[in-house]
CSV table of C-alpha atoms and ligand atoms in Angstrom, one decimal:
chain,number,residue,atom,x,y,z
A,294,MET,CA,117.7,171.5,98.4
A,295,PRO,CA,117.3,174.4,96.8
A,296,THR,CA,113.9,177.1,98.1
A,297,PHE,CA,114.5,178.6,94.5
A,298,LEU,CA,115.8,178.5,90.6
A,299,GLN,CA,117.4,180.9,88.9
A,300,SER,CA,118.5,182.6,85.7
A,301,TYR,CA,121.2,184.1,85.1
A,302,ASP,CA,122.8,185.8,81.5
A,303,PRO,CA,126.9,184.5,82.0
A,304,TYR,CA,127.3,187.5,79.1
A,305,ARG,CA,126.7,189.7,81.4
A,306,GLU,CA,127.1,188.2,84.5
A,307,VAL,CA,123.6,189.4,86.4
A,308,PRO,CA,121.0,187.6,87.3
A,309,MET,CA,117.7,187.8,86.0
A,310,ALA,CA,114.8,186.0,87.7
A,311,GLU,CA,115.2,183.8,91.4
A,312,TYR,CA,111.5,181.5,90.4
A,313,PRO,CA,109.9,179.7,94.4
A,314,VAL,CA,110.7,175.0,94.0
A,315,PRO,CA,106.4,174.5,94.7
A,316,SER,CA,106.6,172.7,98.1
A,317,ALA,CA,105.8,169.0,98.4
A,318,THR,CA,101.8,169.8,98.7
A,319,GLU,CA,101.8,171.6,94.9
A,320,GLN,CA,104.1,168.9,93.4
A,321,ALA,CA,102.4,166.3,95.1
A,322,GLU,CA,99.1,168.2,93.4
A,323,ALA,CA,100.7,169.5,90.3
A,324,VAL,CA,101.4,165.0,89.8
A,325,GLU,CA,98.0,164.1,90.7
A,326,ALA,CA,96.6,167.2,87.8
A,327,CYS,CA,99.0,165.8,85.3
A,328,ALA,CA,97.0,162.0,85.3
A,329,ARG,CA,93.8,163.6,85.9
A,330,ALA,CA,94.4,165.3,82.4
A,331,GLN,CA,96.5,162.3,80.9
A,332,GLN,CA,93.1,159.6,81.9
A,333,ALA,CA,92.1,162.2,79.4
A,334,TRP,CA,93.9,162.9,76.8
A,335,ALA,CA,94.6,158.9,76.5
A,336,ILE,CA,91.6,157.4,75.3
A,337,ARG,CA,90.9,161.0,73.0
A,338,PRO,CA,90.8,159.0,69.7
A,339,THR,CA,94.9,158.9,67.6
A,340,GLY,CA,93.8,161.2,65.1
A,341,GLU,CA,92.8,164.2,66.8
A,342,ARG,CA,95.9,164.1,69.3
A,343,VAL,CA,98.1,164.4,66.4
A,344,ALA,CA,96.0,167.2,64.7
A,345,MET,CA,97.1,169.9,67.9
A,346,LEU,CA,100.3,169.4,66.5
A,347,ASP,CA,99.4,172.6,64.5
A,348,ALA,CA,98.6,174.6,66.9
A,349,LEU,CA,101.4,173.8,68.9
A,350,GLU,CA,103.9,174.7,64.9
A,351,ALA,CA,102.1,177.7,65.5
A,352,VAL,CA,103.0,178.4,69.1
A,353,LEU,CA,106.2,178.1,68.3
A,354,VAL,CA,106.3,179.5,65.2
A,355,LYS,CA,104.3,183.2,67.1
A,356,ASN,CA,106.7,183.3,70.1
A,357,ARG,CA,110.8,181.7,68.4
A,358,LYS,CA,112.0,185.5,69.0
A,359,GLU,CA,111.1,185.4,71.7
A,360,TRP,CA,112.0,182.5,73.4
A,361,ALA,CA,115.3,182.0,70.8
A,362,GLU,CA,116.2,185.4,72.6
A,363,CYS,CA,115.1,182.9,76.8
A,364,ALA,CA,117.6,180.5,75.2
A,365,ALA,CA,120.0,182.5,74.2
A,366,ARG,CA,120.0,185.4,78.2
A,367,GLU,CA,120.1,181.9,79.8
A,368,MET,CA,123.1,179.8,79.3
A,369,GLY,CA,124.7,181.8,76.1
A,370,LYS,CA,123.4,180.1,72.3
A,371,PRO,CA,124.6,182.8,70.0
A,372,LEU,CA,120.8,183.7,68.9
A,373,ASP,CA,120.8,183.3,65.3
A,374,GLN,CA,121.5,179.3,67.1
A,375,ALA,CA,118.6,179.5,69.3
A,376,LEU,CA,116.0,180.6,66.7
A,377,ALA,CA,117.0,177.6,64.9
A,378,GLU,CA,116.7,175.7,67.2
A,379,LEU,CA,112.9,177.0,66.9
A,380,ASP,CA,113.0,176.3,64.0
A,381,LYS,CA,113.6,172.7,64.3
A,382,CYS,CA,111.2,172.2,67.2
A,383,ALA,CA,107.9,173.5,64.5
A,384,TRP,CA,110.0,171.0,61.8
A,385,LEU,CA,109.4,168.1,64.7
A,386,CYS,CA,105.8,168.9,65.5
A,387,ARG,CA,105.1,169.1,61.3
A,388,TYR,CA,106.7,165.8,60.9
A,389,TYR,CA,104.8,163.7,63.7
A,390,ARG,CA,101.4,165.8,61.8
A,391,ASN,CA,102.1,163.5,59.2
A,392,HIS,CA,103.7,160.5,60.0
A,393,ALA,CA,102.2,160.2,63.6
A,394,GLU,CA,98.5,158.2,62.8
A,395,ASP,CA,100.2,155.9,60.5
A,396,MET,CA,103.2,155.1,64.1
A,397,LEU,CA,100.5,155.1,65.9
A,398,ALA,CA,97.6,152.8,64.5
A,399,PRO,CA,97.6,149.1,65.2
A,400,GLU,CA,99.4,145.9,63.2
A,401,THR,CA,98.4,143.4,62.1
A,402,ARG,CA,100.9,140.7,63.5
A,403,LEU,CA,98.7,136.8,62.2
A,404,ASP,CA,95.3,136.1,60.5
A,405,ASN,CA,94.8,133.3,59.0
A,406,ALA,CA,92.9,130.2,59.9
A,407,GLU,CA,94.5,128.8,61.7
A,408,ASP,CA,96.0,130.7,64.1
A,409,GLY,CA,93.2,133.3,64.5
A,410,ARG,CA,93.3,136.6,64.0
A,411,ALA,CA,96.4,139.0,66.6
A,412,TYR,CA,98.0,142.9,66.0
A,413,VAL,CA,99.6,144.6,68.5
A,414,ARG,CA,98.1,148.2,69.9
A,415,TYR,CA,100.1,151.0,70.8
A,416,ASP,CA,98.7,152.0,73.9
A,417,PRO,CA,100.0,155.0,76.2
A,418,LEU,CA,102.5,153.9,79.8
A,419,GLY,CA,100.8,157.1,81.4
A,420,LEU,CA,103.3,160.6,82.7
A,421,VAL,CA,106.6,160.5,82.0
A,422,LEU,CA,109.6,162.2,83.6
A,423,ALA,CA,111.2,164.1,81.3
A,424,VAL,CA,114.8,165.4,83.0
A,425,MET,CA,116.8,168.1,80.8
A,426,PRO,CA,119.6,169.6,80.4
A,427,TRP,CA,120.2,173.0,79.2
A,428,ASN,CA,121.9,173.0,76.6
A,429,TYR,CA,119.8,172.9,73.8
A,430,PRO,CA,116.5,173.7,76.7
A,431,PHE,CA,113.6,173.7,74.5
A,432,TRP,CA,114.6,170.5,71.1
A,433,GLN,CA,115.4,167.9,73.5
A,434,VAL,CA,112.8,168.9,75.1
A,435,PHE,CA,110.6,168.7,72.2
A,436,ARG,CA,111.8,165.8,70.9
A,437,CYS,CA,110.8,163.5,74.0
A,438,ALA,CA,107.5,166.1,74.7
A,439,VAL,CA,105.8,166.0,71.4
A,440,PRO,CA,106.1,162.1,71.2
A,441,ALA,CA,105.4,161.0,73.9
A,442,ILE,CA,102.1,163.5,74.3
A,443,THR,CA,101.2,162.3,71.3
A,444,SER,CA,101.7,158.8,72.0
A,445,GLY,CA,99.1,159.6,75.0
A,446,ASN,CA,100.9,160.2,77.8
A,447,GLY,CA,101.0,163.3,79.9
A,448,LEU,CA,104.3,164.4,81.0
A,449,LEU,CA,106.5,166.1,83.8
A,450,LEU,CA,109.6,168.5,82.7
A,451,LYS,CA,112.6,168.7,85.3
A,452,HIS,CA,113.9,171.2,83.3
A,453,ALA,CA,117.8,171.9,84.7
A,454,SER,CA,118.2,174.1,87.2
A,455,ASN,CA,119.5,177.4,84.7
A,456,VAL,CA,117.0,177.4,82.3
A,457,PRO,CA,114.0,178.2,84.4
A,458,GLY,CA,112.5,180.9,82.4
A,459,CYS,CA,112.6,178.0,78.8
A,460,ALA,CA,111.5,174.8,81.4
A,461,LEU,CA,108.5,177.7,82.0
A,462,ALA,CA,108.5,178.7,78.0
A,463,CYS,CA,108.0,175.0,77.0
A,464,GLN,CA,105.1,175.0,79.0
A,465,GLU,CA,103.5,177.8,77.9
A,466,ALA,CA,103.8,176.7,73.8
A,467,PHE,CA,101.8,173.2,75.0
A,468,ALA,CA,99.2,175.3,77.4
A,469,GLY,CA,98.8,177.9,74.1
A,470,ALA,CA,98.5,175.4,71.7
A,471,GLY,CA,94.8,174.2,73.9
A,472,TYR,CA,96.3,170.7,75.2
A,473,PRO,CA,93.8,170.0,78.6
A,474,PRO,CA,95.9,172.1,81.0
A,475,GLY,CA,98.1,169.7,83.5
A,476,LEU,CA,99.4,167.8,80.5
A,477,PHE,CA,102.8,168.6,80.1
A,478,ARG,CA,103.5,170.3,83.6
A,479,THR,CA,106.5,171.9,84.5
A,480,LEU,CA,108.0,171.3,87.9
A,481,LEU,CA,110.5,174.3,88.8
A,482,VAL,CA,113.0,171.5,91.3
A,483,GLY,CA,116.3,171.0,91.7
A,484,SER,CA,117.4,166.9,90.8
A,485,ASP,CA,117.2,166.4,95.1
A,486,ALA,CA,113.4,165.8,93.8
A,487,VAL,CA,113.4,164.1,91.5
A,488,GLU,CA,114.1,159.6,93.1
A,489,ASP,CA,110.7,161.1,94.9
A,490,ILE,CA,108.6,161.7,91.5
A,491,LEU,CA,109.8,159.3,90.0
A,492,LYS,CA,108.8,157.2,92.8
A,493,ARG,CA,104.8,157.5,92.7
A,494,GLU,CA,102.9,155.4,91.3
A,495,GLU,CA,101.3,158.0,88.2
A,496,VAL,CA,104.4,157.4,87.2
A,497,GLN,CA,105.3,155.4,84.8
A,498,ALA,CA,108.5,156.0,83.1
A,499,ALA,CA,111.7,159.0,82.7
A,500,SER,CA,113.3,160.1,80.4
A,501,LEU,CA,116.6,161.6,80.9
A,502,THR,CA,119.3,164.0,78.9
A,503,GLY,CA,122.1,164.7,80.2
A,504,SER,CA,125.6,163.4,81.8
A,505,GLU,CA,127.2,159.6,83.2
A,506,PRO,CA,126.4,160.8,86.6
A,507,ALA,CA,123.4,162.0,86.3
A,508,GLY,CA,122.1,159.4,83.9
A,509,LYS,CA,123.8,156.8,86.3
A,510,ALA,CA,121.3,158.7,89.4
A,511,ILE,CA,117.8,157.7,87.4
A,512,ALA,CA,119.0,154.8,85.8
A,513,GLU,CA,119.5,153.2,89.7
A,514,ALA,CA,115.9,155.3,90.7
A,515,ALA,CA,114.5,154.2,88.1
A,516,GLY,CA,115.3,150.6,88.6
A,517,ARG,CA,114.3,150.6,91.8
A,518,VAL,CA,110.9,151.1,91.6
A,519,LEU,CA,111.0,149.0,88.0
A,520,LYS,CA,110.7,151.7,85.6
A,521,PRO,CA,111.4,151.5,82.5
A,522,CYS,CA,113.7,155.0,80.3
A,523,VAL,CA,115.5,156.8,78.2
A,524,LEU,CA,118.9,157.7,78.7
A,525,GLU,CA,120.7,160.4,76.2
A,526,LEU,CA,123.9,160.9,78.1
A,527,GLY,CA,127.6,162.3,76.6
A,528,GLY,CA,129.2,161.5,73.7
A,529,SER,CA,133.8,162.1,72.5
A,530,ASP,CA,132.3,161.6,69.0
A,531,PRO,CA,135.2,161.3,66.1
A,532,TYR,CA,135.9,162.7,63.7
A,533,ILE,CA,137.9,160.6,61.6
A,534,VAL,CA,139.5,161.9,58.3
A,535,LEU,CA,141.6,160.1,56.0
A,536,ARG,CA,143.2,160.5,53.5
A,537,ASP,CA,140.8,160.0,50.0
A,538,ALA,CA,138.5,162.5,51.6
A,539,ASN,CA,137.2,166.4,50.4
A,540,VAL,CA,140.6,167.4,53.7
A,541,GLU,CA,139.0,171.3,53.0
A,542,ARG,CA,135.3,170.9,52.9
A,543,SER,CA,135.9,168.8,55.8
A,544,VAL,CA,137.8,171.3,57.8
A,545,GLN,CA,135.6,173.4,57.0
A,546,ILE,CA,132.4,171.8,58.9
A,547,ALA,CA,135.1,170.6,61.8
A,548,VAL,CA,134.8,173.9,62.6
A,549,LYS,CA,131.1,173.6,62.5
A,550,ALA,CA,130.7,170.5,65.0
A,551,ARG,CA,133.2,171.8,67.3
A,552,MET,CA,131.5,175.3,68.1
A,553,GLN,CA,128.1,174.6,67.3
A,554,ASN,CA,126.1,175.7,70.9
A,555,ASN,CA,129.1,177.6,72.0
A,556,GLY,CA,130.8,173.7,72.0
A,557,GLN,CA,128.0,172.5,74.4
A,558,SER,CA,126.4,169.6,72.4
A,559,CYS,CA,126.2,166.1,72.9
A,560,ILE,CA,126.7,165.4,69.1
A,561,ALA,CA,129.4,168.0,68.7
A,562,ALA,CA,132.1,166.3,67.3
A,563,LYS,CA,136.2,165.8,69.9
A,564,ARG,CA,138.5,163.5,69.2
A,565,PHE,CA,140.6,164.4,65.3
A,566,ILE,CA,141.0,161.2,64.4
A,567,VAL,CA,142.9,162.8,61.1
A,568,GLU,CA,144.9,159.7,58.3
A,569,ALA,CA,148.8,160.5,58.8
A,570,SER,CA,149.6,161.7,55.6
A,571,VAL,CA,146.6,164.2,54.9
A,572,TYR,CA,147.5,165.8,59.3
A,573,ASP,CA,149.3,168.8,58.4
A,574,ARG,CA,147.3,169.7,56.2
A,575,PHE,CA,144.0,169.3,58.2
A,576,VAL,CA,146.0,170.7,61.3
A,577,ASP,CA,147.0,174.0,59.2
A,578,ALA,CA,143.6,175.0,57.5
A,579,LEU,CA,141.2,174.3,60.6
A,580,VAL,CA,144.0,176.9,62.7
A,581,ALA,CA,143.1,179.6,59.3
A,582,GLU,CA,139.8,178.9,59.8
A,583,LEU,CA,139.3,179.4,63.9
A,584,LYS,CA,141.0,182.7,63.6
A,585,ASN,CA,137.8,184.2,61.9
A,586,THR,CA,136.1,182.9,64.8
A,587,ARG,CA,133.8,186.1,66.2
A,588,ILE,CA,133.6,185.9,69.5
A,589,GLY,CA,131.6,187.9,72.1
A,590,ASP,CA,127.2,189.1,72.5
A,591,PRO,CA,126.0,185.8,71.7
A,592,LEU,CA,122.6,188.6,70.6
A,593,GLU,CA,124.2,190.0,68.3
A,594,ASP,CA,123.8,189.0,64.7
A,595,GLY,CA,127.0,187.3,63.2
A,596,VAL,CA,128.5,185.8,66.7
A,597,ASP,CA,129.7,182.7,66.6
A,598,LEU,CA,131.2,182.2,70.3
A,599,GLY,CA,128.9,183.1,73.3
A,600,PRO,CA,130.4,182.0,76.9
A,601,LEU,CA,129.9,178.5,77.8
A,602,ALA,CA,126.3,178.6,79.8
A,603,LYS,CA,128.1,178.7,83.2
A,604,ALA,CA,131.9,180.4,84.8
A,605,ASP,CA,132.0,176.9,86.8
A,606,PHE,CA,132.0,174.8,83.1
A,607,ALA,CA,135.8,177.3,81.5
A,608,GLU,CA,136.8,176.3,84.6
A,609,ASP,CA,136.4,173.2,84.3
A,610,LEU,CA,137.3,173.2,80.6
A,611,GLU,CA,140.7,175.3,81.4
A,612,GLN,CA,141.6,172.2,84.0
A,613,LEU,CA,141.1,169.2,80.9
A,614,VAL,CA,142.3,172.0,78.5
A,615,GLN,CA,146.5,171.6,81.5
A,616,LYS,CA,145.5,168.4,82.6
A,617,SER,CA,146.1,166.9,79.1
A,618,ILE,CA,149.1,169.4,78.4
A,619,LYS,CA,151.0,167.7,81.5
A,620,ALA,CA,149.9,164.1,80.7
A,621,GLY,CA,152.1,165.2,76.9
A,622,ALA,CA,149.3,167.3,74.4
A,623,SER,CA,150.4,170.6,73.1
A,624,LEU,CA,149.1,173.3,72.6
A,625,ARG,CA,148.5,174.6,68.8
A,626,TYR,CA,146.4,177.5,69.2
A,627,ARG,CA,143.6,179.2,71.6
A,628,GLY,CA,141.4,182.3,71.2
A,629,ALA,CA,141.1,185.3,72.6
A,630,THR,CA,138.2,185.8,74.6
A,631,PRO,CA,136.9,189.4,76.2
A,632,PRO,CA,136.6,189.2,79.3
A,633,GLN,CA,133.2,187.6,81.3
A,634,LYS,CA,134.5,184.4,83.4
A,635,ALA,CA,132.4,182.3,81.2
A,636,PHE,CA,134.4,182.6,77.9
A,637,PHE,CA,136.5,179.9,77.0
A,638,GLY,CA,137.9,180.7,73.4
A,639,PRO,CA,138.2,177.7,71.1
A,640,VAL,CA,142.0,175.9,71.5
A,641,VAL,CA,143.1,173.1,69.6
A,642,LEU,CA,145.0,170.5,70.6
A,643,GLU,CA,148.0,168.1,69.1
A,644,ASN,CA,149.2,164.6,70.0
A,645,VAL,CA,146.8,163.3,71.7
A,646,GLU,CA,146.5,159.9,73.3
A,647,PRO,CA,144.2,157.2,74.8
A,648,GLY,CA,145.1,158.2,78.9
A,649,MET,CA,144.6,162.1,78.3
A,650,PRO,CA,141.4,163.5,78.9
A,651,ALA,CA,141.0,165.1,76.4
A,652,PHE,CA,140.4,162.5,75.0
A,653,ASP,CA,139.2,160.0,77.7
A,654,GLU,CA,136.3,163.5,79.3
A,655,GLU,CA,133.8,165.1,77.1
A,656,ALA,CA,135.2,168.1,76.2
A,657,PHE,CA,131.7,170.1,76.6
A,658,GLY,CA,133.3,173.7,75.2
A,659,PRO,CA,135.7,174.3,72.1
A,660,VAL,CA,138.6,172.2,72.8
A,661,PHE,CA,139.8,170.1,69.0
A,662,ALA,CA,141.7,167.4,70.9
A,663,LEU,CA,144.0,166.3,67.3
A,664,ILE,CA,144.5,162.2,66.9
A,665,ARG,CA,147.0,161.1,64.7
A,666,ALA,CA,145.9,157.9,63.0
A,667,ASP,CA,148.4,155.2,60.9
A,668,ASN,CA,146.0,153.9,58.7
A,669,PRO,CA,141.4,154.1,58.3
A,670,GLU,CA,141.7,150.1,60.3
A,671,HIS,CA,144.0,152.3,62.9
A,672,ALA,CA,140.9,155.5,63.4
A,673,VAL,CA,138.7,152.9,63.6
A,674,ARG,CA,140.3,151.9,66.9
A,675,LEU,CA,140.9,155.0,68.1
A,676,ALA,CA,138.2,155.8,67.8
A,677,ASN,CA,136.6,152.5,69.3
A,678,LYS,CA,138.4,153.5,71.8
A,679,HIS,CA,136.6,155.3,74.2
A,680,ARG,CA,133.5,154.1,77.4
A,681,TYR,CA,130.8,156.8,75.1
A,682,GLY,CA,129.6,155.7,71.8
A,683,LEU,CA,127.1,158.1,70.1
A,684,GLY,CA,128.0,159.8,66.7
A,685,ALA,CA,130.6,159.8,65.0
A,686,SER,CA,131.3,161.7,61.7
A,687,LEU,CA,133.6,159.8,59.0
A,688,TRP,CA,134.6,161.8,56.2
A,689,THR,CA,136.6,159.8,53.2
A,690,GLY,CA,136.4,159.5,49.0
A,691,ASP,CA,135.6,155.7,48.3
A,692,LEU,CA,131.8,155.1,50.2
A,693,ASP,CA,132.2,151.6,49.6
A,694,ARG,CA,135.1,151.4,52.4
A,695,ALA,CA,132.6,154.2,54.2
A,696,ALA,CA,129.5,151.3,54.7
A,697,VAL,CA,131.9,149.4,56.2
A,698,LEU,CA,133.9,150.9,58.1
A,699,ALA,CA,130.7,152.3,59.8
A,700,GLY,CA,129.2,148.7,60.2
A,701,GLN,CA,132.8,148.9,62.8
A,702,ILE,CA,132.1,151.6,65.0
A,703,GLN,CA,131.2,151.6,68.3
A,704,SER,CA,128.4,154.5,67.8
A,705,GLY,CA,124.5,155.1,67.2
A,706,GLN,CA,125.1,156.6,64.2
A,707,VAL,CA,128.1,157.3,61.9
A,708,PHE,CA,127.4,160.0,59.3
A,709,VAL,CA,129.5,160.1,56.3
A,710,ASN,CA,131.2,163.7,54.1
A,711,ARG,CA,129.1,165.6,57.1
A,712,MET,CA,128.4,166.4,61.0
A,713,VAL,CA,126.9,164.3,63.1
A,714,ALA,CA,123.2,166.1,63.7
A,715,SER,CA,120.0,165.0,65.0
A,716,ASP,CA,116.6,164.5,62.8
A,717,PRO,CA,113.4,164.6,63.8
A,718,ARG,CA,113.2,161.2,60.6
A,719,LEU,CA,116.3,159.6,61.9
A,720,PRO,CA,116.1,157.5,65.4
A,721,PHE,CA,118.8,159.1,67.9
A,722,GLY,CA,121.0,157.8,71.0
A,723,GLY,CA,123.7,156.3,72.1
A,724,VAL,CA,125.2,153.0,73.1
A,725,LYS,CA,128.7,152.0,75.7
A,726,ARG,CA,127.6,154.5,78.3
A,727,SER,CA,126.0,156.5,76.6
A,728,GLY,CA,122.6,155.8,77.5
A,729,TYR,CA,120.1,153.6,76.5
A,730,GLY,CA,117.0,153.3,74.0
A,731,ARG,CA,116.0,155.8,70.6
A,732,GLU,CA,114.1,159.1,70.0
A,733,LEU,CA,112.9,160.7,67.1
A,734,ALA,CA,111.5,159.0,63.3
A,735,ARG,CA,109.5,156.5,65.0
A,736,GLU,CA,111.4,154.3,67.3
A,737,GLY,CA,110.8,157.6,69.8
A,738,MET,CA,107.0,157.4,68.8
A,739,ARG,CA,107.5,154.6,70.9
A,740,ALA,CA,109.5,154.7,73.4
A,741,PHE,CA,106.6,154.8,75.6
A,742,THR,CA,103.8,153.2,74.8
A,743,ASN,CA,103.4,149.5,75.9
A,744,ALA,CA,103.4,147.4,72.3
A,745,LYS,CA,100.1,144.9,73.9
A,746,THR,CA,99.7,142.4,71.5
A,747,VAL,CA,95.3,141.3,71.5
A,748,ALA,CA,95.2,137.9,70.1
A,749,PHE,CA,91.4,136.0,69.1
A,750,ALA,CA,91.2,132.4,68.7
A,751,ALA,CA,91.2,131.4,65.6
A,752,LEU,CA,87.7,130.8,64.2
A,753,ASP,CA,86.2,128.0,65.8
A,754,ARG,CA,85.4,124.7,61.7
A,755,SER,CA,84.6,121.6,63.5
B,992,NAP,P1,123.3,167.3,83.8
B,992,NAP,O1,124.0,168.5,84.4
B,992,NAP,O2,123.2,165.8,84.3
B,992,NAP,O3,122.0,167.7,84.4
B,992,NAP,C1,120.9,167.3,83.2
B,992,NAP,C2,119.7,167.3,83.8
B,992,NAP,O4,119.7,166.0,84.7
B,992,NAP,C3,119.2,168.3,84.7
B,992,NAP,O5,118.1,169.0,84.5
B,992,NAP,C4,119.1,168.0,86.2
B,992,NAP,O6,119.4,169.1,86.7
B,992,NAP,C5,119.7,166.8,86.1
B,992,NAP,N1,120.2,165.7,86.5
B,992,NAP,C6,121.7,166.3,87.4
B,992,NAP,N2,121.4,165.3,88.7
B,992,NAP,C7,120.2,164.9,88.9
B,992,NAP,C8,120.7,163.5,89.9
B,992,NAP,N3,121.9,163.7,90.7
B,992,NAP,N4,119.8,163.3,90.0
B,992,NAP,C9,118.2,163.5,89.2
B,992,NAP,N5,118.5,164.5,88.4
B,992,NAP,C10,119.5,164.7,87.8
B,992,NAP,O7,124.3,167.6,82.6
B,992,NAP,P2,123.9,169.3,82.0
B,992,NAP,O8,124.9,169.8,82.5
B,992,NAP,O9,122.6,170.0,81.4
B,992,NAP,O10,123.7,169.1,80.5
B,992,NAP,C11,125.0,168.5,79.9
B,992,NAP,C12,125.1,167.3,79.6
B,992,NAP,O11,124.3,166.3,78.6
B,992,NAP,C13,126.5,166.2,78.5
B,992,NAP,O12,127.0,165.4,78.4
B,992,NAP,C14,125.9,166.5,77.4
B,992,NAP,O13,126.5,165.1,75.7
B,992,NAP,C15,124.4,165.7,77.9
B,992,NAP,N6,123.8,165.8,76.2
B,992,NAP,C16,123.3,164.7,75.4
B,992,NAP,C17,122.3,165.0,74.9
B,992,NAP,C18,122.1,163.3,74.4
B,992,NAP,O14,121.1,163.2,72.9
B,992,NAP,N7,122.9,162.3,74.1
B,992,NAP,C19,122.1,165.8,74.4
B,992,NAP,C20,122.3,166.5,75.7
B,992,NAP,C21,122.8,166.8,75.9
B,992,NAP,P3,119.9,169.8,87.7
B,992,NAP,O15,120.3,171.0,86.6
B,992,NAP,O16,118.9,170.5,88.6
B,992,NAP,O17,121.1,169.7,89.1
């Protein structure tokens, strides 16, 4: 059980701050205060709750630079990407500001003389426990918290232990926007505290974005107390390039799709499945592009790739690469890196096959696993030969065929001639071991609501 959480800068290799973990009594008081705030919040008119999003957006805009720097320092993300992350949170607020009232409005389902009248209202559940990862330390929190709170819930944030500064900034955003005190509460606790919080009567649901093992732990804990949860877990997204694709464009986007966030994104392209007739062109162009990567200080302008969030992650990734080579993959390219332990230069592996860690596991860093496909059907079979099913990117000039193949790919989203991205307007989530439930769009707004049927008897006409 940790007694404090630490901010550590993986580029400068220095600790930045330590934060004490609250005692069990302090945690209980925070949960009780959140519950009191939620009870008053839930009965406020929907329009009032939705209107608060203007102030939340304004706070994000005002603090974007400071908070982006906090993310860049705590987990190594290049600053321009951290700024874009804060801007995306502001966009999310704007989107729900314009649409949430409609999404939460009661819906008439029956209204006739014979059946009477019935409607569905979307009521909040209570408190939601959000267990979040460090990789998008603002976006992951906001995409869960904004709909959960706007629909009338309170939110307890247990953020990843290595981003306590960002965790407190998220709380500051809601407090600074004028939300009721305690309604969004950050608890700086380790993962050992999660089950006890989830068991509490006030907590009615959980949302986890994180790894498959954490998903299993939370699903089990939620199952024991029969509470619903949304699980956004890992992925090993295929990036399928067919012979009729614009190969040059697919390569440019492949670099971004794999390297965004220093390669640490659930929906990063991870397995590059390329039809044989364009395979050599694709790989040659990919390696040429990677040679231009600027690797260095995430706070410096123009840096494409910073360090991984922790030095351990670089060691894990090295093992994945070495084991895959031992199993028959070949190393085609490796980018040179600065000396800090958390750096991992881009690696291109060829001849990757099912059964190798580079195919079967989630490579959480800039490893390009290249796989040759005989034809489009073979490419889809390879794409589906995985326990994960989060996103998929498909490159082809034949859009009719793309629509057919999109129906066959086992994933929560398929993006055609584009990299996979989350978007406030589109539901986001996975299938298979990538989790269940959906965030964002209408689905996310209703994720932590009770779709309550209210039915009135038909008027007695006798
Ligand atoms: P992680 O190690 O699973 O941690 C995620 C969160 O879960 C952290 O707050 C962590 O707390 C907590 N946690 C870990 N083990 C737990 C347990 N046994 N019981 C309760 N809580 C537990 O994942 P990460 O390294 O932060 O993030 C990377 C993973 O997240 C990748 O697999 C990535 O694909 C996935 N991810 C998925 C999505 C998506 O939308 N599907 C988005 C982003 C990331 P501590 O930090 O205190 O351990």
